Backbone as ProteinMPNN parsed JSONL, in Angstrom:
{"seq_chain_A": "VASNHTEVVQTYVTYLRNASSIFLSLGAKVIISSQTPTNPYDNANGTYSWVPTIYEWYSWYTVDSLGGPSKGIYYVNHGDYGAQALILMGKETADTGFPMDNTHTSPWLADVFSKAFVLGVKCGTSPFQDFVINATSRIEGGLLGTCEQVNSTLPIKGRSFSSGAHG", "coords_chain_A": {"N_chain_A": [[2.119, -11.191, 31.509], [3.312, -8.333, 33.127], [1.638, -6.882, 34.881], [-0.235, -8.694, 35.527], [-2.48, -8.868, 33.938], [-4.564, -10.015, 31.343], [-3.814, -9.897, 27.94], [-5.346, -9.579, 24.888], [-4.452, -10.61, 21.775], [-4.993, -9.757, 18.484], [-5.674, -10.662, 15.029], [-4.063, -9.332, 12.076], [-5.965, -8.663, 10.1], [-8.256, -8.496, 11.714], [-7.692, -6.266, 13.351], [-7.598, -4.243, 11.361], [-10.216, -4.467, 10.334], [-11.795, -3.929, 12.633], [-11.06, -1.251, 13.309], [-11.721, 0.069, 10.904], [-14.465, -0.453, 10.779], [-15.411, 1.023, 12.946], [-14.877, 3.671, 12.078], [-16.421, 3.72, 9.722], [-18.973, 3.389, 10.841], [-19.307, 5.84, 11.975], [-19.786, 7.398, 9.853], [-17.685, 8.03, 8.221], [-15.536, 7.907, 5.322], [-13.288, 5.385, 4.232], [-9.912, 4.603, 3.572], [-7.904, 1.898, 2.935], [-4.632, 0.961, 2.769], [-2.022, -0.808, 1.113], [1.241, -1.756, 2.335], [4.303, 0.178, 2.065], [6.858, -0.753, -0.254], [9.706, -2.874, 0.424], [13.216, -2.562, -0.334], [13.505, -3.634, -3.565], [15.685, -4.55, -4.959], [18.232, -6.884, -5.515], [21.129, -7.079, -3.721], [23.382, -8.545, -4.378], [23.42, -9.232, -7.161], [22.033, -7.185, -8.357], [19.497, -7.46, -9.507], [16.011, -6.838, -10.058], [13.201, -7.533, -8.115], [9.984, -7.677, -7.294], [7.628, -8.764, -5.138], [4.54, -8.804, -3.795], [3.671, -8.877, -0.292], [1.802, -11.117, 1.841], [0.307, -9.447, 3.38], [-0.595, -7.4, 1.77], [-2.659, -8.625, 0.383], [-4.289, -9.199, 2.607], [-5.02, -6.601, 3.321], [-6.507, -5.743, 1.06], [-8.509, -7.732, 1.2], [-9.808, -7.106, 3.607], [-11.042, -4.674, 2.935], [-12.749, -5.584, 0.877], [-14.318, -7.449, 2.308], [-15.733, -5.804, 3.988], [-17.504, -4.592, 2.326], [-16.525, -2.904, 0.367], [-16.188, -0.288, -2.155], [-18.963, 0.361, -2.455], [-19.813, 0.581, 0.116], [-18.316, 2.585, 1.138], [-15.612, 2.145, 1.626], [-12.269, 1.831, 0.649], [-9.549, 0.533, -1.321], [-6.124, 1.102, -1.733], [-3.463, 0.326, -3.675], [-0.762, 0.767, -2.58], [1.76, -0.408, -2.249], [2.406, -1.568, -4.776], [2.442, 0.748, -6.366], [4.547, 2.136, -5.167], [6.632, 0.294, -5.626], [6.685, 0.378, -8.397], [7.683, 2.965, -8.792], [10.232, 2.567, -7.73], [11.437, 0.772, -9.558], [11.545, 2.387, -11.787], [13.313, 4.394, -10.981], [15.692, 3.05, -10.659], [18.406, 0.864, -9.549], [20.671, 2.065, -8.196], [19.738, 4.581, -7.273], [17.523, 3.704, -5.799], [18.84, 2.151, -3.843], [20.204, 4.198, -2.513], [18.04, 5.451, -1.419], [17.311, 3.757, 0.615], [19.014, 3.956, 3.133], [19.888, 2.695, 5.538], [18.999, 0.035, 5.754], [17.06, -2.522, 4.058], [14.458, -1.766, 4.487], [13.804, 0.667, 5.868], [13.311, 3.976, 4.892], [14.95, 6.829, 3.365], [14.345, 10.346, 4.031], [13.825, 11.549, 1.53], [13.03, 9.374, -0.139], [10.796, 8.557, 1.285], [9.142, 10.714, 0.76], [8.802, 10.345, -2.011], [7.376, 7.927, -1.923], [5.066, 8.857, -0.649], [4.022, 10.44, -2.658], [3.557, 8.44, -4.521], [1.473, 7.144, -3.268], [-0.524, 9.113, -3.485], [-0.82, 9.099, -6.258], [-1.914, 6.528, -6.511], [-4.359, 6.942, -5.186], [-5.501, 8.862, -6.88], [-5.72, 7.399, -9.222], [-7.562, 5.491, -8.575], [-10.97, 4.624, -7.644], [-12.21, 6.021, -5.687], [-14.006, 8.624, -3.897], [-12.137, 10.324, -2.921], [-10.311, 11.029, -4.818], [-11.128, 13.376, -5.896], [-10.11, 15.266, -4.222], [-7.505, 15.532, -4.851], [-5.598, 17.843, -6.307], [-4.003, 18.045, -8.627], [-4.172, 16.962, -12.028], [-4.417, 13.574, -13.118], [-2.696, 13.081, -15.248], [-0.684, 14.889, -14.756], [0.544, 13.904, -12.523], [1.434, 11.37, -13.142], [4.356, 9.87, -14.606], [7.935, 9.97, -15.261], [9.08, 9.539, -12.721], [7.146, 8.391, -10.969], [5.587, 6.672, -12.519], [2.742, 5.158, -14.141], [-0.903, 4.938, -13.99], [-2.174, 1.914, -12.603], [-3.172, -0.899, -14.549], [-5.445, -2.305, -13.716], [-7.781, -0.913, -11.66], [-7.41, 0.413, -8.307], [-9.42, -0.47, -6.592], [-10.405, -2.876, -7.253], [-10.582, -6.497, -7.047], [-7.636, -8.395, -6.225], [-6.307, -10.511, -8.411], [-4.818, -13.505, -9.591], [-2.339, -13.015, -8.532], [0.739, -13.582, -6.924], [1.818, -13.994, -3.6], [4.232, -13.153, -1.159], [5.171, -14.818, 1.829], [6.436, -13.399, 3.704], [6.885, -11.508, 6.691], [5.955, -8.46, 6.776], [4.965, -5.695, 8.266]], "CA_chain_A": [[2.154, -9.741, 31.552], [3.802, -7.907, 34.436], [0.554, -6.401, 35.731], [-1.131, -9.826, 35.727], [-3.67, -8.692, 33.123], [-4.512, -10.738, 30.081], [-3.907, -9.067, 26.75], [-5.812, -10.345, 23.745], [-3.797, -10.191, 20.538], [-5.847, -10.065, 17.359], [-4.999, -10.796, 13.743], [-3.918, -8.113, 11.277], [-7.268, -8.374, 9.487], [-9.189, -8.096, 12.765], [-7.403, -4.873, 13.714], [-8.052, -3.391, 10.249], [-11.68, -4.538, 10.261], [-12.377, -3.238, 13.782], [-10.849, 0.193, 13.172], [-12.508, 0.536, 9.759], [-15.886, -0.522, 11.138], [-15.705, 2.173, 13.815], [-14.927, 4.876, 11.248], [-17.592, 3.62, 8.842], [-20.181, 3.604, 11.641], [-19.379, 7.276, 12.253], [-20.071, 8.07, 8.594], [-16.455, 8.36, 7.494], [-15.05, 7.068, 4.232], [-12.04, 4.779, 4.695], [-8.954, 4.038, 2.624], [-6.893, 0.986, 3.466], [-3.521, 0.933, 1.831], [-0.961, -1.785, 1.363], [2.461, -1.152, 2.848], [5.331, 0.553, 1.102], [7.734, -1.896, -0.5], [11.106, -2.86, 0.818], [14.065, -2.411, -1.52], [13.34, -4.846, -4.37], [16.907, -4.881, -5.702], [19.15, -7.824, -4.901], [22.436, -6.431, -3.636], [24.443, -9.379, -4.957], [23.502, -9.133, -8.617], [21.341, -5.999, -8.825], [18.233, -7.73, -10.184], [14.799, -6.292, -9.452], [12.164, -8.531, -7.894], [8.946, -7.195, -6.38], [6.529, -9.688, -4.893], [3.798, -8.296, -2.631], [3.523, -9.8, 0.826], [0.427, -11.535, 2.121], [-0.39, -8.329, 4.007], [-1.279, -6.662, 0.707], [-3.925, -9.321, 0.182], [-5.102, -8.98, 3.807], [-5.565, -5.24, 3.252], [-7.582, -5.768, 0.071], [-9.567, -8.603, 1.704], [-10.565, -6.36, 4.609], [-11.897, -3.742, 2.196], [-13.77, -6.368, 0.197], [-15.217, -8.081, 3.273], [-16.585, -4.766, 4.584], [-18.428, -4.088, 1.319], [-15.83, -2.164, -0.679], [-16.613, 1.067, -2.51], [-20.397, 0.602, -2.255], [-20.009, 0.859, 1.543], [-17.475, 3.713, 1.522], [-14.267, 1.726, 2.017], [-11.49, 1.732, -0.582], [-8.201, -0.035, -1.24], [-5.098, 1.695, -2.586], [-2.339, -0.595, -3.781], [0.404, 1.621, -2.393], [2.972, -1.206, -2.456], [2.707, -1.673, -6.202], [2.811, 2.074, -6.887], [5.899, 2.409, -4.678], [7.561, -0.589, -6.342], [6.779, 0.911, -9.75], [8.61, 4.102, -8.723], [11.583, 2.052, -7.492], [12.024, 0.216, -10.782], [11.821, 3.502, -12.688], [14.478, 5.163, -10.522], [16.88, 2.224, -10.802], [19.018, 0.289, -8.362], [21.542, 2.976, -7.454], [18.904, 5.561, -6.576], [16.756, 2.97, -4.797], [19.744, 1.815, -2.74], [20.446, 5.433, -1.775], [16.799, 5.738, -0.702], [17.251, 2.862, 1.776], [20.392, 4.114, 3.598], [20.266, 1.867, 6.692], [18.638, -1.36, 5.51], [16.133, -2.63, 2.929], [13.108, -1.457, 4.918], [13.62, 2.049, 6.314], [13.647, 4.881, 3.806], [15.432, 8.187, 3.601], [13.232, 11.296, 3.884], [13.527, 11.753, 0.104], [12.248, 8.246, -0.659], [9.493, 8.612, 1.952], [8.364, 11.686, -0.012], [8.428, 9.678, -3.269], [6.314, 6.972, -1.602], [3.821, 9.59, -0.393], [3.503, 10.826, -3.978], [3.039, 7.215, -5.131], [0.158, 6.927, -2.656], [-1.448, 10.063, -4.105], [-1.113, 8.567, -7.59], [-2.848, 5.424, -6.306], [-5.676, 7.504, -4.879], [-6.01, 9.532, -8.088], [-6.023, 6.38, -10.235], [-8.606, 4.604, -8.083], [-12.357, 4.99, -7.887], [-12.788, 6.61, -4.487], [-14.301, 10.05, -3.998], [-10.968, 11.075, -2.471], [-9.551, 11.523, -5.966], [-11.546, 14.757, -6.138], [-9.319, 16.148, -3.361], [-6.18, 15.671, -5.448], [-5.733, 18.998, -7.196], [-3.357, 17.771, -9.912], [-4.749, 15.968, -12.924], [-3.63, 12.344, -13.127], [-1.636, 13.195, -16.253], [0.412, 15.681, -14.204], [1.196, 13.116, -11.481], [2.11, 10.261, -13.799], [5.564, 10.28, -15.306], [9.172, 9.22, -15.144], [9.411, 9.183, -11.343], [6.134, 7.547, -10.327], [4.979, 5.715, -13.432], [1.383, 5.424, -14.595], [-1.969, 4.228, -13.291], [-2.215, 0.477, -12.832], [-4.194, -1.278, -15.519], [-6.639, -2.615, -12.939], [-7.79, 0.136, -10.645], [-7.045, -0.007, -6.961], [-10.516, -0.957, -5.773], [-10.833, -4.179, -7.754], [-9.878, -7.61, -6.411], [-6.32, -8.807, -6.688], [-6.439, -11.877, -8.921], [-3.661, -13.975, -10.334], [-1.136, -12.467, -7.926], [1.371, -14.426, -5.908], [2.234, -13.203, -2.456], [5.279, -13.687, -0.3], [4.693, -15.004, 3.189], [7.283, -12.608, 4.599], [6.142, -10.686, 7.63], [6.222, -7.023, 6.702], [3.745, -5.108, 8.743]], "C_chain_A": [[2.48, -9.32, 32.977], [2.688, -7.477, 35.376], [-0.505, -7.473, 35.993], [-2.475, -9.639, 35.023], [-3.485, -9.448, 31.818], [-4.658, -9.747, 28.93], [-4.294, -9.957, 25.583], [-5.157, -9.766, 22.491], [-4.645, -10.681, 19.378], [-5.011, -10.296, 16.094], [-4.925, -9.44, 13.054], [-5.26, -7.705, 10.684], [-8.261, -7.897, 10.539], [-8.952, -6.654, 13.191], [-7.876, -3.915, 12.62], [-9.576, -3.322, 10.198], [-12.308, -3.742, 11.414], [-12.243, -1.722, 13.65], [-11.713, 0.749, 12.033], [-13.99, 0.564, 10.091], [-16.29, 0.646, 12.025], [-15.841, 3.438, 12.973], [-16.141, 4.868, 10.316], [-18.885, 3.888, 9.613], [-20.383, 5.07, 12.003], [-19.626, 8.094, 10.983], [-18.85, 8.458, 7.782], [-16.28, 7.445, 6.295], [-13.671, 6.585, 4.658], [-11.199, 4.33, 3.503], [-8.036, 3.112, 3.402], [-5.851, 0.82, 2.372], [-2.601, -0.235, 2.154], [0.295, -1.031, 1.785], [3.373, -0.708, 1.715], [6.264, -0.639, 0.907], [9.081, -1.747, 0.199], [11.92, -2.731, -0.465], [14.021, -3.7, -2.342], [14.585, -5.258, -5.159], [17.784, -5.81, -4.886], [20.536, -7.187, -4.896], [23.547, -7.239, -4.283], [24.566, -9.185, -6.467], [22.7, -7.971, -9.209], [20.031, -6.237, -9.538], [17.063, -7.199, -9.364], [13.784, -7.415, -9.303], [11.184, -8.005, -6.854], [7.839, -8.225, -6.311], [5.803, -9.172, -3.654], [3.725, -9.344, -1.526], [2.052, -10.158, 0.997], [-0.371, -10.405, 2.754], [-1.082, -7.425, 2.986], [-2.634, -7.305, 0.438], [-4.829, -9.119, 1.387], [-5.765, -7.601, 3.774], [-6.721, -5.184, 2.259], [-8.772, -6.579, 0.601], [-10.432, -7.88, 2.736], [-11.523, -5.396, 3.945], [-13.057, -4.502, 1.551], [-14.789, -6.933, 1.184], [-16.132, -7.075, 3.978], [-17.478, -4.083, 3.553], [-17.813, -3.229, 0.241], [-16.419, -0.792, -0.948], [-18.1, 1.353, -2.272], [-20.718, 0.928, -0.792], [-19.091, 1.976, 2.042], [-16.086, 3.341, 2.005], [-13.496, 1.335, 0.763], [-10.097, 1.163, -0.306], [-7.286, 0.704, -2.208], [-3.882, 0.787, -2.523], [-1.015, 0.184, -3.735], [1.704, 0.859, -2.637], [3.371, -1.288, -3.916], [3.106, -0.322, -6.799], [4.211, 2.472, -6.41], [6.943, 1.569, -5.4], [7.753, -0.122, -7.779], [7.752, 2.095, -9.789], [10.047, 3.61, -8.547], [12.214, 1.475, -8.756], [12.36, 1.335, -11.764], [13.071, 4.282, -12.274], [15.773, 4.37, -10.605], [17.534, 1.858, -9.481], [19.822, 1.297, -7.551], [20.735, 3.999, -6.649], [18.072, 4.885, -5.497], [17.631, 2.627, -3.598], [20.047, 3.036, -1.883], [19.225, 5.79, -0.924], [16.563, 4.85, 0.501], [18.641, 2.878, 2.434], [20.824, 3.171, 4.714], [20.076, 0.376, 6.44], [17.639, -1.382, 4.362], [14.693, -2.265, 3.277], [12.885, 0.031, 5.183], [14.163, 3.028, 5.285], [14.298, 6.172, 4.294], [14.224, 9.12, 3.527], [12.849, 11.51, 2.418], [12.67, 10.618, -0.443], [10.884, 8.183, 0.022], [8.574, 9.597, 1.221], [7.917, 11.09, -1.346], [7.279, 8.705, -3.005], [4.999, 7.687, -1.276], [3.193, 10.048, -1.706], [2.93, 9.608, -4.704], [1.666, 6.875, -4.558], [-0.883, 7.848, -3.295], [-1.802, 9.607, -5.52], [-2.113, 7.416, -7.482], [-4.251, 5.896, -5.987], [-6.292, 8.094, -6.144], [-6.418, 8.518, -9.152], [-7.167, 5.465, -9.824], [-9.998, 5.125, -8.38], [-13.0, 5.657, -6.677], [-13.111, 8.088, -4.703], [-13.136, 10.919, -3.537], [-10.173, 11.638, -3.645], [-9.928, 12.96, -6.294], [-10.759, 15.759, -5.28], [-7.892, 16.319, -3.862], [-6.286, 16.744, -6.518], [-5.131, 18.736, -8.57], [-4.158, 16.771, -10.73], [-3.842, 14.744, -12.921], [-2.461, 12.458, -14.099], [-0.46, 14.018, -15.742], [1.152, 14.932, -13.103], [1.994, 11.977, -12.106], [3.392, 10.757, -14.459], [6.753, 9.42, -14.975], [9.538, 8.811, -13.729], [8.435, 8.171, -10.773], [5.549, 6.477, -11.231], [3.556, 6.128, -13.768], [0.371, 4.682, -13.731], [-1.873, 2.739, -13.6], [-3.34, 0.163, -13.793], [-5.512, -1.6, -14.83], [-6.678, -1.61, -11.803], [-7.721, -0.441, -9.244], [-8.2, -0.519, -6.112], [-11.041, -2.3, -6.26], [-10.031, -5.288, -7.095], [-8.52, -7.888, -7.044], [-6.457, -10.256, -7.126], [-5.171, -12.243, -9.662], [-2.353, -13.446, -9.786], [-0.552, -13.5, -6.972], [1.873, -13.524, -4.804], [3.31, -13.935, -1.672], [4.698, -13.853, 1.09], [5.543, -14.237, 4.198], [6.469, -11.689, 5.463], [6.627, -9.256, 7.569], [4.965, -6.339, 7.191], [3.982, -3.837, 9.354]], "O_chain_A": [[1.964, -9.904, 33.93], [2.799, -7.697, 36.582], [-1.539, -7.2, 36.602], [-3.488, -10.187, 35.457], [-2.386, -9.509, 31.266], [-5.522, -8.87, 28.954], [-3.645, -10.97, 25.322], [-5.297, -8.58, 22.193], [-4.977, -11.863, 19.291], [-3.79, -10.138, 16.106], [-5.648, -8.512, 13.416], [-5.649, -6.539, 10.757], [-9.036, -6.977, 10.275], [-9.906, -5.898, 13.373], [-8.486, -2.889, 12.918], [-10.152, -2.245, 10.038], [-13.243, -2.972, 11.199], [-13.212, -0.993, 13.859], [-12.361, 1.784, 12.192], [-14.693, 1.506, 9.724], [-17.381, 1.197, 11.877], [-16.803, 4.19, 13.13], [-16.805, 5.89, 10.144], [-19.791, 4.541, 9.096], [-21.5, 5.492, 12.302], [-19.672, 9.323, 11.026], [-18.97, 9.141, 6.765], [-16.816, 6.337, 6.264], [-12.958, 7.295, 5.368], [-11.715, 3.751, 2.547], [-7.459, 3.506, 4.416], [-6.17, 0.572, 1.209], [-2.423, -0.603, 3.316], [0.392, 0.184, 1.61], [3.242, -1.148, 0.573], [6.434, -1.447, 1.82], [9.524, -0.642, 0.516], [11.365, -2.785, -1.562], [14.454, -4.749, -1.864], [14.539, -6.209, -5.938], [18.049, -5.558, -3.71], [21.053, -6.801, -5.944], [24.558, -6.672, -4.697], [25.664, -8.998, -6.991], [22.686, -7.789, -10.426], [19.486, -5.305, -10.13], [17.126, -7.124, -8.137], [13.535, -8.163, -10.248], [11.518, -7.901, -5.674], [7.189, -8.52, -7.314], [6.393, -9.11, -2.575], [3.717, -10.546, -1.793], [1.177, -9.565, 0.367], [-1.6, -10.399, 2.674], [-2.059, -6.755, 3.318], [-3.639, -6.61, 0.285], [-6.026, -8.89, 1.217], [-6.927, -7.453, 4.152], [-7.786, -4.65, 2.568], [-9.919, -6.153, 0.463], [-11.654, -8.028, 2.735], [-12.686, -5.301, 4.338], [-14.214, -4.098, 1.674], [-15.992, -6.897, 0.923], [-17.181, -7.448, 4.503], [-18.143, -3.097, 3.872], [-18.497, -2.854, -0.712], [-17.067, -0.202, -0.084], [-18.459, 2.477, -1.921], [-21.774, 1.487, -0.497], [-19.083, 2.284, 3.234], [-15.444, 4.118, 2.712], [-14.003, 0.6, -0.084], [-9.553, 1.299, 0.79], [-7.638, 0.906, -3.37], [-3.344, 0.517, -1.449], [-0.268, 0.244, -4.712], [2.654, 1.424, -3.178], [4.538, -1.1, -4.258], [4.003, -0.253, -7.639], [4.974, 3.076, -7.163], [8.014, 2.067, -5.748], [8.854, -0.213, -8.321], [8.552, 2.211, -10.717], [10.972, 4.163, -9.142], [13.406, 1.672, -8.995], [13.349, 1.245, -12.492], [13.804, 4.775, -13.131], [16.853, 4.961, -10.62], [17.258, 2.455, -8.441], [19.663, 1.371, -6.332], [21.027, 4.246, -5.479], [17.925, 5.423, -4.4], [17.206, 2.796, -2.455], [20.139, 2.928, -0.66], [19.361, 6.361, 0.157], [15.703, 5.15, 1.329], [19.38, 1.902, 2.304], [22.013, 2.871, 4.833], [20.892, -0.443, 6.863], [17.396, -0.343, 3.748], [13.798, -2.435, 2.449], [11.873, 0.588, 4.759], [15.313, 2.931, 4.859], [14.206, 6.544, 5.464], [13.18, 8.725, 3.009], [11.666, 11.638, 2.103], [11.687, 10.87, -1.14], [9.906, 7.788, -0.612], [7.377, 9.348, 1.079], [6.781, 11.304, -1.77], [6.317, 8.659, -3.772], [3.927, 7.173, -1.596], [1.97, 10.044, -1.848], [1.935, 9.723, -5.42], [0.796, 6.379, -5.274], [-1.992, 7.414, -3.608], [-2.956, 9.715, -5.936], [-3.054, 7.337, -8.272], [-5.227, 5.318, -6.464], [-7.462, 7.855, -6.443], [-7.363, 8.757, -9.904], [-7.691, 4.73, -10.661], [-10.183, 5.966, -9.26], [-14.217, 5.838, -6.648], [-12.548, 8.725, -5.593], [-13.153, 12.132, -3.746], [-9.443, 12.617, -3.486], [-9.14, 13.685, -6.902], [-10.743, 16.955, -5.574], [-7.151, 17.16, -3.352], [-6.983, 16.569, -7.517], [-5.694, 19.162, -9.579], [-4.753, 15.843, -10.182], [-2.631, 14.868, -12.742], [-1.361, 11.988, -13.809], [0.655, 13.864, -16.24], [2.284, 15.291, -12.777], [3.095, 11.658, -11.656], [3.497, 11.928, -14.826], [6.621, 8.3, -14.481], [10.247, 7.821, -13.548], [8.852, 7.191, -10.156], [5.058, 5.462, -10.737], [3.207, 7.306, -13.689], [0.738, 3.901, -12.854], [-1.533, 2.348, -14.717], [-4.343, 0.875, -13.845], [-6.576, -1.209, -15.309], [-5.704, -1.473, -11.062], [-7.947, -1.633, -9.031], [-7.966, -0.969, -4.99], [-12.027, -2.807, -5.725], [-8.916, -5.051, -6.63], [-8.298, -7.646, -8.231], [-6.699, -11.135, -6.298], [-4.531, -11.395, -10.284], [-1.35, -13.426, -10.501], [-1.292, -14.21, -6.291], [2.308, -12.402, -5.063], [3.298, -15.159, -1.543], [3.812, -13.094, 1.483], [5.385, -14.408, 5.407], [5.46, -11.144, 5.015], [7.595, -8.887, 8.233], [3.945, -6.432, 6.508], [3.044, -3.191, 9.82]]}, "name": "protein", "num_of_chains": 1, "seq": "VASNHTEVVQTYVTYLRNASSIFLSLGAKVIISSQTPTNPYDNANGTYSWVPTIYEWYSWYTVDSLGGPSKGIYYVNHGDYGAQALILMGKETADTGFPMDNTHTSPWLADVFSKAFVLGVKCGTSPFQDFVINATSRIEGGLLGTCEQVNSTLPIKGRSFSSGAHG"}
């Protein structure tokens, strides 16, 4: 380091755990969300393939290791809700929503992903769902899809994760 000071770099889970612990100690409720998906459509043949990264599991694990809903910390599977919206909109629209590359979204797709997050909150078990004015039935539909079968605060089981570094 140029200033001759040592910088300690932590793990992804450690940063999430430390920040969450501070907020929990102050009496706050915490939501940890998985990341938004990258474009799941293969440009060569147009096939759809969504596989969550290991960071989705790290996010859930942090929530679980800090006590989960009983301790005021919740997980929203934002990646899966965003990927669900992408498959519903189709390849052409999804490709338009990622104008520069497969990671960075257009403002329109960023808005869709924010709505997908709200659906994840509304479908989960956190007290935050009471702050969503729309009924779940009014949020679900052709653009965003429906609530996941397993709600967002339960463990992720039987899932495979990519080791790709998306953070």
